[in-house]
Every structure is written in structure tokens, then in C-alpha cells.
Amino acid sequence: MELLDVGLSDVKSALAHISEIVSPPYQTALLLMEQRVRNEQLGGHLPTRLKGLDAALCGGIPFGVLTEVVGPAGIGKTQFCLKLSLLASLPAHNGGLDGRVIYIDVESKFSSRRMIEIGARSFPEIFHLKGMAQEMAGRILVLRPTSVSEFTESLQQIKVSLLQNQVKLLVIDSMVALVSGEHEQGAPRQHPLGWHISFIKSLAEFSRIPVVVTNQVRSQNRDESCPYSFQVQDKGKTKEDSTRYESHLVAALGIHWAHAVTIRLVLEAKSGQRFFKVAKSPISPPLAFPFIITSSGISLLTDDGTELIGPEINTICCQGHNDIINFDGGKVALINQD
């Protein structure tokens, strides 16, 4: 009022007019649904060919967001990523995305032979054609950075390649291996992958392609068994009950990474059976599907998932697997269960 030499009513009117312009308008649920349908036509999903999982995710691995695949070593994370790479490179008339794949193989676990085997068993009508196996393999570009600095350089190069080379899928296998390697070589940093997490998230949004990142597991302490009050089912838990989940595991990389991913898929082993869990998804309740690994890759034993509640959503069971990640005082170390 003093600067403009105007009355109170004029100032209130101006503030109301400015607020109306800068504030986003409200939207109805119907309008949001219609916008999603339009966005699906521009985006979409990469079907996993696992019927129950695709149904839970409304079509498969979504475009434009981060999808995390987490689990202990040897549980099947890389097998799943190899199958996704094949599906993205398949011709469109065969249900694929007919594009190229960038596969960042941090742990040097990528196997061309295994990928061809999965393709031949899953799509014999395609891979038995002369030269088709070589053509599919030629569409998958594998990068193997050995340090965080090399990983940073790879990401910066990828942003240009995504548009120039018709890339339809980005796989990073795995993120936490970079952290453990850096801590072995020097002093730990509080957020060693902070910039990378933000960059990968923006990369997914910018390119509108599925981005799949694998993650390992770490030991869980008592305070993490029920991080939220709504996950505590019985306030009068005994000491035995409170320690029941201490032997379980949780995803590595911490809360900063957990907030960056939109979909979290957990692979675990419990009571002699492997399970594929949808632990985090804005469009699906937490579900668990029993699975096996065959010559054609991961296969669900049933398409009807079991709904999960409480701590079992976030904890990861591991029976008979090694190479667990343990965070001790900010340091990352590999520990062997045997």
C-alpha cells in the first residue's frame, strides 16, 4: 500500500488476481484419467510376458519412470533384465519395441550366450530364422564402467544416444556395485550417487522409455523392521516378535534412492521357494508371485498374486544366497553368509 500508494481493497484484489494466475487449477479425477489415456498413447509399457505381473502393472514396465529390481545375488535379477532387453529389441509385429537397448553392466554379469538361449527358448519362431539371433544381439549395446567417474561419463553420453539411436530401453545392472567399489578404493562419501540418481530419473522422464535399475540388498537392523507406524500390527509385541525380522534384508542405497524409484520389484527366496514381489507401485497393491527360472528365463508359477501386508512388503527374505550388502557406519562392505 505504501509503495504503490493504493488502498487496501486494491492490494487484496491484485493479490487475488496474481494468485489465480500463478496457482495451478484444480483437476477432476475424470480429467486426470483422460490425460493418462492420452499420455499412454505417447508413452506406454514394455510387457514382461509374465501375465500376472503385467496385469498388476497395467501393461508391464512403464515408460518415463525408474523401475527397480532388487534382490540377493543369484536370485534372478540379471535373468529378468536379459529377457527385458530381448523384448525391447524384438520387432514390433512380434510384440517388441523394435529398438535398441543400452545395458550398463557394472558387475560384468551380462551373458550373450544366456541371452540367446532365453531368446531361442522363448521365441523359437523368431530366433530360428537365419541371422535373427545376430541381429537381436546387435541391437543391445553393453557398457562396462569400472568406477563412478566412468559411470558418470557413460550417462552423459547416453542422453544423446537415446534420441539418435532409437533406444527403447535402458538397463543399469547394478547401482550399488559402483558404491562398494568406490568405498574400497577411498574414503566414503555421504551421498556418492546423489547426482546420478537425479540424472537417471530426469533421463527417464526426458526420453519416455523404460529405465530398469537393479539393486542389491543389505542387512536390516531392528529399527527398520517397521519404519512406519501403520506397519505395526500389534503394539504389544514381545521381544521375540521384535527380533523376528532382524534376519531379513532390505534394499540397499537408502531412502534417497527409494524415493526416486516409482516401481520396486523384489525377488526373494523363502521356505525353498522364490517369489517375485511388487513392493512399490502407484497402480498396484503389494503382491507376491512364486516363480522359477527355466531355460527361457523367469516363469511365474501362478498369475494370481498374493497380497502382502505389514513389514513383509519391504523386507526381503534370503535363504541360501551370499554377497549381502551391509552398511556399517556409512561404509559399504560385502559380507558372506557362509
Coordinates of C-alpha atoms in Angstrom, one line a residue:
M1 CA 0.0 0.0 0.0
E2 CA 2.8 2.4 0.9
L3 CA 5.0 1.7 -2.2
L4 CA 2.1 1.8 -4.7
D5 CA 0.0 4.4 -2.8
V6 CA -3.2 2.4 -3.2
G7 CA -5.9 1.3 -0.9
L8 CA -6.2 -2.0 1.0
S9 CA -9.0 -3.2 -1.3
D10 CA -6.9 -2.7 -4.4
V11 CA -4.0 -4.6 -2.9
K12 CA -6.2 -7.5 -1.9
S13 CA -7.7 -7.5 -5.4
A14 CA -4.3 -7.5 -7.0
L15 CA -3.0 -10.4 -4.8
A16 CA -6.1 -12.5 -5.5
H17 CA -5.7 -11.9 -9.3
I18 CA -2.0 -12.8 -9.1
S19 CA -2.7 -15.9 -7.1
E20 CA -5.3 -17.0 -9.6
I21 CA -2.8 -16.8 -12.4
V22 CA 0.2 -18.5 -10.8
S23 CA -1.6 -21.2 -8.8
P24 CA -2.4 -24.4 -10.7
P25 CA -6.1 -25.0 -11.3
Y26 CA -7.8 -28.0 -9.6
Q27 CA -8.5 -31.0 -11.8
T28 CA -11.2 -33.6 -11.5
A29 CA -10.5 -37.4 -11.4
L30 CA -12.2 -37.7 -14.8
L31 CA -9.8 -35.1 -16.3
L32 CA -6.8 -36.9 -14.9
M33 CA -7.9 -40.2 -16.3
E34 CA -8.4 -38.7 -19.7
Q35 CA -5.0 -37.2 -19.6
R36 CA -3.5 -40.5 -18.6
V37 CA -5.1 -42.2 -21.6
R38 CA -3.6 -39.6 -23.9
N39 CA -0.2 -40.0 -22.2
E40 CA -0.4 -43.7 -22.6
Q41 CA -0.6 -43.2 -26.4
L42 CA 2.7 -41.3 -26.3
G43 CA 4.3 -43.4 -23.6
G44 CA 3.2 -46.9 -22.8
H45 CA 4.6 -50.1 -21.2
L46 CA 7.2 -52.8 -22.0
P47 CA 5.3 -56.1 -21.5
T48 CA 7.3 -58.6 -19.5
R49 CA 5.4 -61.6 -20.9
L50 CA 4.7 -62.5 -17.2
K51 CA 0.9 -62.4 -17.3
G52 CA 0.3 -61.8 -13.6
L53 CA 3.0 -59.1 -13.3
D54 CA 1.8 -57.3 -16.4
A55 CA -1.7 -57.3 -15.1
A56 CA -0.6 -55.8 -11.8
L57 CA 1.4 -53.1 -13.5
C58 CA -1.4 -52.4 -16.0
G59 CA 0.7 -53.5 -19.0
G60 CA 4.3 -54.0 -17.9
I61 CA 7.3 -51.9 -17.2
P62 CA 6.1 -48.3 -17.5
F63 CA 7.8 -45.7 -19.7
G64 CA 9.2 -42.5 -18.3
V65 CA 9.9 -43.6 -14.7
L66 CA 12.5 -45.7 -12.8
T67 CA 11.8 -49.3 -12.2
E68 CA 14.0 -51.0 -9.6
V69 CA 14.6 -54.8 -9.4
V70 CA 16.1 -55.7 -6.1
G71 CA 17.2 -58.9 -4.5
P72 CA 20.1 -61.0 -3.2
A73 CA 22.8 -62.3 -5.5
G74 CA 21.8 -65.2 -7.7
I75 CA 18.1 -64.7 -7.3
G76 CA 17.4 -63.9 -11.0
K77 CA 17.7 -60.1 -11.4
T78 CA 20.1 -60.3 -14.4
Q79 CA 18.0 -63.1 -16.0
F80 CA 15.0 -60.7 -15.8
C81 CA 17.0 -57.9 -17.3
L82 CA 18.2 -60.1 -20.2
K83 CA 14.6 -61.0 -21.0
L84 CA 13.5 -57.4 -21.0
S85 CA 16.4 -56.5 -23.3
L86 CA 15.2 -59.1 -25.8
L87 CA 11.6 -57.9 -25.6
A88 CA 12.6 -54.3 -26.3
S89 CA 14.7 -55.3 -29.3
L90 CA 12.1 -57.6 -30.9
P91 CA 10.3 -56.4 -34.0
A92 CA 7.0 -54.6 -33.3
H93 CA 4.9 -57.2 -35.1
N94 CA 6.3 -59.8 -32.7
G95 CA 5.2 -57.7 -29.6
G96 CA 8.6 -55.9 -29.1
L97 CA 9.6 -52.3 -29.2
D98 CA 11.7 -52.7 -32.3
G99 CA 14.5 -50.6 -30.9
R100 CA 18.0 -50.6 -29.4
V101 CA 18.9 -51.3 -25.8
I102 CA 21.7 -49.7 -23.7
Y103 CA 22.8 -52.2 -21.0
I104 CA 25.2 -50.8 -18.4
D105 CA 26.8 -53.9 -17.0
V106 CA 28.6 -52.8 -13.8
E107 CA 29.1 -56.3 -12.4
S108 CA 30.2 -57.9 -15.7
K109 CA 27.3 -60.4 -15.4
F110 CA 25.9 -59.8 -18.9
S111 CA 26.0 -63.1 -20.9
S112 CA 25.3 -63.0 -24.6
R113 CA 25.1 -66.8 -24.7
R114 CA 22.4 -66.9 -22.0
M115 CA 20.5 -64.1 -23.7
I116 CA 20.5 -66.0 -27.0
E117 CA 19.4 -69.2 -25.1
I118 CA 16.5 -67.2 -23.5
G119 CA 15.5 -65.9 -26.9
A120 CA 15.6 -69.2 -28.7
R121 CA 13.5 -70.9 -25.9
S122 CA 11.0 -68.0 -25.6
F123 CA 10.7 -67.1 -29.3
P124 CA 11.8 -70.1 -31.4
E125 CA 9.8 -68.9 -34.4
I126 CA 12.0 -65.7 -34.5
F127 CA 15.4 -66.9 -33.4
H128 CA 15.5 -69.9 -35.7
L129 CA 15.4 -67.6 -38.7
K130 CA 18.8 -67.2 -40.3
G131 CA 20.7 -64.3 -38.9
M132 CA 18.0 -63.2 -36.5
A133 CA 19.9 -64.1 -33.3
Q134 CA 22.9 -61.9 -34.5
E135 CA 20.5 -59.1 -35.4
M136 CA 18.9 -59.1 -32.0
A137 CA 22.2 -59.2 -30.2
G138 CA 23.5 -56.4 -32.4
R139 CA 20.7 -54.1 -31.1
I140 CA 22.0 -54.4 -27.5
L141 CA 24.9 -52.0 -26.6
V142 CA 26.7 -53.1 -23.5
L143 CA 28.8 -50.7 -21.4
R144 CA 31.0 -51.7 -18.5
P145 CA 32.1 -48.8 -16.3
T146 CA 34.5 -49.7 -13.6
S147 CA 34.2 -46.5 -11.4
V148 CA 31.7 -43.8 -10.6
S149 CA 33.6 -41.4 -12.9
E150 CA 33.3 -43.8 -15.8
F151 CA 29.7 -44.3 -15.0
T152 CA 29.1 -40.5 -14.9
E153 CA 30.7 -40.2 -18.4
S154 CA 28.6 -43.1 -19.7
L155 CA 25.4 -41.4 -18.5
Q156 CA 26.3 -38.1 -20.2
Q157 CA 26.9 -39.9 -23.5
I158 CA 23.7 -41.9 -23.2
K159 CA 21.5 -38.8 -23.2
V160 CA 22.5 -38.0 -26.8
S161 CA 22.4 -41.6 -27.9
L162 CA 18.8 -42.1 -26.7
L163 CA 17.4 -40.0 -29.4
Q164 CA 20.0 -40.6 -32.2
N165 CA 20.0 -44.4 -32.0
Q166 CA 16.3 -45.2 -31.3
V167 CA 17.0 -46.6 -27.9
K168 CA 13.9 -48.1 -26.3
L169 CA 15.3 -49.5 -23.0
L170 CA 18.0 -48.5 -20.5
V171 CA 19.2 -51.2 -18.0
I172 CA 21.7 -50.5 -15.2
D173 CA 22.9 -53.6 -13.5
S174 CA 23.7 -52.6 -10.8
M175 CA 23.8 -49.3 -9.0
V176 CA 25.2 -50.4 -5.6
A177 CA 28.2 -52.2 -7.1
L178 CA 29.6 -48.8 -8.0
V179 CA 29.3 -47.6 -4.4
S180 CA 31.0 -50.6 -2.9
G181 CA 33.9 -50.3 -5.5
E182 CA 34.4 -46.6 -4.6
H183 CA 34.4 -47.3 -0.8
E184 CA 37.0 -50.0 -1.3
Q185 CA 39.3 -47.5 -3.0
G186 CA 38.9 -44.4 -0.9
A187 CA 37.1 -42.6 1.8
P188 CA 33.3 -42.9 1.9
R189 CA 31.0 -40.0 0.9
Q190 CA 27.6 -39.3 2.3
H191 CA 25.7 -39.4 -1.0
P192 CA 28.1 -40.9 -3.6
L193 CA 25.3 -41.4 -6.2
G194 CA 23.1 -38.4 -5.4
W195 CA 23.8 -36.6 -8.7
H196 CA 23.4 -39.9 -10.7
I197 CA 20.1 -40.7 -9.1
S198 CA 18.7 -37.4 -10.1
F199 CA 20.2 -37.6 -13.6
I200 CA 18.8 -41.1 -14.2
K201 CA 15.3 -40.0 -13.0
S202 CA 15.4 -37.0 -15.3
L203 CA 16.7 -39.2 -18.1
A204 CA 13.7 -41.5 -17.8
E205 CA 11.3 -38.5 -17.9
F206 CA 13.1 -36.9 -20.8
S207 CA 13.4 -39.9 -23.0
R208 CA 10.0 -41.5 -22.2
I209 CA 11.5 -45.0 -22.2
P210 CA 11.5 -47.7 -19.6
V211 CA 14.6 -47.4 -17.3
V212 CA 15.3 -50.6 -15.2
V213 CA 17.9 -50.5 -12.5
T214 CA 18.9 -53.5 -10.4
N215 CA 19.8 -53.1 -6.7
Q216 CA 21.3 -55.4 -4.1
V217 CA 20.3 -56.0 -0.5
R218 CA 21.7 -55.1 2.9
S219 CA 21.2 -56.3 6.4
Q220 CA 18.3 -54.8 8.3
N221 CA 18.5 -53.5 11.8
R222 CA 15.8 -53.6 14.4
D223 CA 14.7 -50.0 13.9
E224 CA 13.9 -50.7 10.2
S225 CA 11.6 -53.6 10.7
C226 CA 8.6 -51.3 10.9
P227 CA 9.7 -47.8 9.7
Y228 CA 6.1 -46.5 9.7
S229 CA 3.5 -46.7 12.4
F230 CA 0.9 -48.1 10.2
Q231 CA 3.1 -51.2 9.6
V232 CA 3.0 -52.2 13.2
Q233 CA 0.2 -54.7 13.5
D234 CA 0.4 -55.3 17.3
K235 CA 1.7 -52.7 19.7
G236 CA 2.2 -55.2 22.4
K237 CA 4.8 -57.2 20.5
T238 CA 7.1 -59.4 22.6
K239 CA 10.9 -59.2 22.4
E240 CA 10.8 -62.4 20.3
D241 CA 8.4 -60.8 17.8
S242 CA 10.5 -57.6 17.6
T243 CA 13.6 -59.5 16.5
R244 CA 11.7 -61.8 14.1
Y245 CA 12.6 -59.6 11.1
E246 CA 16.3 -58.9 12.1
S247 CA 17.4 -61.7 9.8
H248 CA 15.6 -60.2 6.9
L249 CA 17.1 -57.8 4.4
V250 CA 16.1 -54.5 2.8
A251 CA 17.1 -52.8 -0.4
A252 CA 20.5 -51.0 -0.5
L253 CA 21.2 -47.4 -1.4
G254 CA 18.9 -45.9 1.3
I255 CA 15.8 -43.7 1.4
H256 CA 17.0 -41.1 -1.2
W257 CA 17.1 -43.8 -3.8
A258 CA 13.9 -45.4 -2.6
H259 CA 12.0 -42.1 -3.2
A260 CA 13.4 -41.8 -6.7
V261 CA 12.0 -45.1 -8.0
T262 CA 8.4 -45.4 -9.0
I263 CA 8.2 -49.2 -9.2
R264 CA 10.1 -51.5 -6.9
L265 CA 10.1 -55.2 -7.8
V266 CA 11.6 -57.5 -5.2
L267 CA 13.0 -61.0 -5.9
E268 CA 13.4 -63.2 -2.8
A269 CA 13.7 -66.7 -1.6
K270 CA 11.6 -68.1 1.3
S271 CA 11.0 -71.6 2.5
G272 CA 12.6 -73.1 -0.6
Q273 CA 10.6 -71.0 -3.0
R274 CA 11.4 -67.9 -5.0
F275 CA 9.0 -65.0 -5.0
F276 CA 8.5 -62.0 -7.3
K277 CA 7.1 -59.1 -5.3
V278 CA 5.5 -55.9 -6.4
A279 CA 6.6 -54.0 -3.3
K280 CA 6.0 -50.4 -4.6
S281 CA 3.7 -49.2 -7.3
P282 CA 1.2 -46.3 -7.6
I283 CA -1.2 -48.6 -9.5
S284 CA -1.0 -51.9 -7.7
P285 CA -1.3 -53.3 -4.2
P286 CA 1.7 -55.1 -2.9
L287 CA 1.6 -58.6 -4.4
A288 CA 3.8 -61.7 -4.4
F289 CA 4.1 -64.3 -7.2
P290 CA 6.0 -67.6 -6.8
F291 CA 8.4 -68.2 -9.7
I292 CA 11.1 -70.5 -11.1
I293 CA 14.0 -69.9 -13.5
T294 CA 14.0 -72.1 -16.6
S295 CA 15.9 -72.1 -19.9
S296 CA 13.5 -69.4 -21.2
G297 CA 14.1 -67.2 -18.2
I298 CA 11.8 -66.3 -15.3
S299 CA 8.4 -68.1 -15.2
L300 CA 5.6 -67.4 -12.8
L301 CA 4.0 -70.5 -11.2
T302 CA 0.7 -68.7 -10.9
D303 CA -0.7 -65.5 -12.4
D304 CA -2.7 -64.7 -9.2
G305 CA -0.6 -62.8 -6.8
T306 CA -0.9 -63.0 -3.0
E307 CA -1.5 -59.6 -1.4
L308 CA 1.1 -58.5 1.2
I309 CA 0.7 -56.5 4.4
G310 CA 2.9 -55.1 7.1
P311 CA 6.7 -55.5 7.2
E312 CA 6.7 -58.3 4.7
I313 CA 6.2 -55.7 2.0
N314 CA 9.6 -54.1 2.4
T315 CA 11.7 -56.9 4.0
I316 CA 13.5 -59.3 1.7
C317 CA 13.9 -63.0 2.7
C318 CA 17.1 -64.7 1.6
Q319 CA 17.8 -68.3 2.1
G320 CA 20.9 -69.9 0.6
H321 CA 22.3 -66.7 -1.1
N322 CA 25.5 -64.9 -0.4
D323 CA 27.1 -61.5 -1.2
I324 CA 24.8 -59.4 1.0
I325 CA 25.5 -55.7 1.2
N326 CA 25.9 -54.4 4.8
F327 CA 26.1 -50.7 5.6
D328 CA 28.2 -50.1 8.7
G329 CA 29.0 -46.6 9.8
G330 CA 28.4 -45.2 6.3
K331 CA 30.7 -47.8 4.7
V332 CA 29.6 -50.4 2.3
A333 CA 31.0 -53.9 2.6
L334 CA 30.3 -57.2 1.1
I335 CA 29.7 -59.9 3.7
N336 CA 29.5 -63.7 3.1
Q337 CA 26.8 -65.6 4.9
D338 CA 28.7 -68.9 4.7

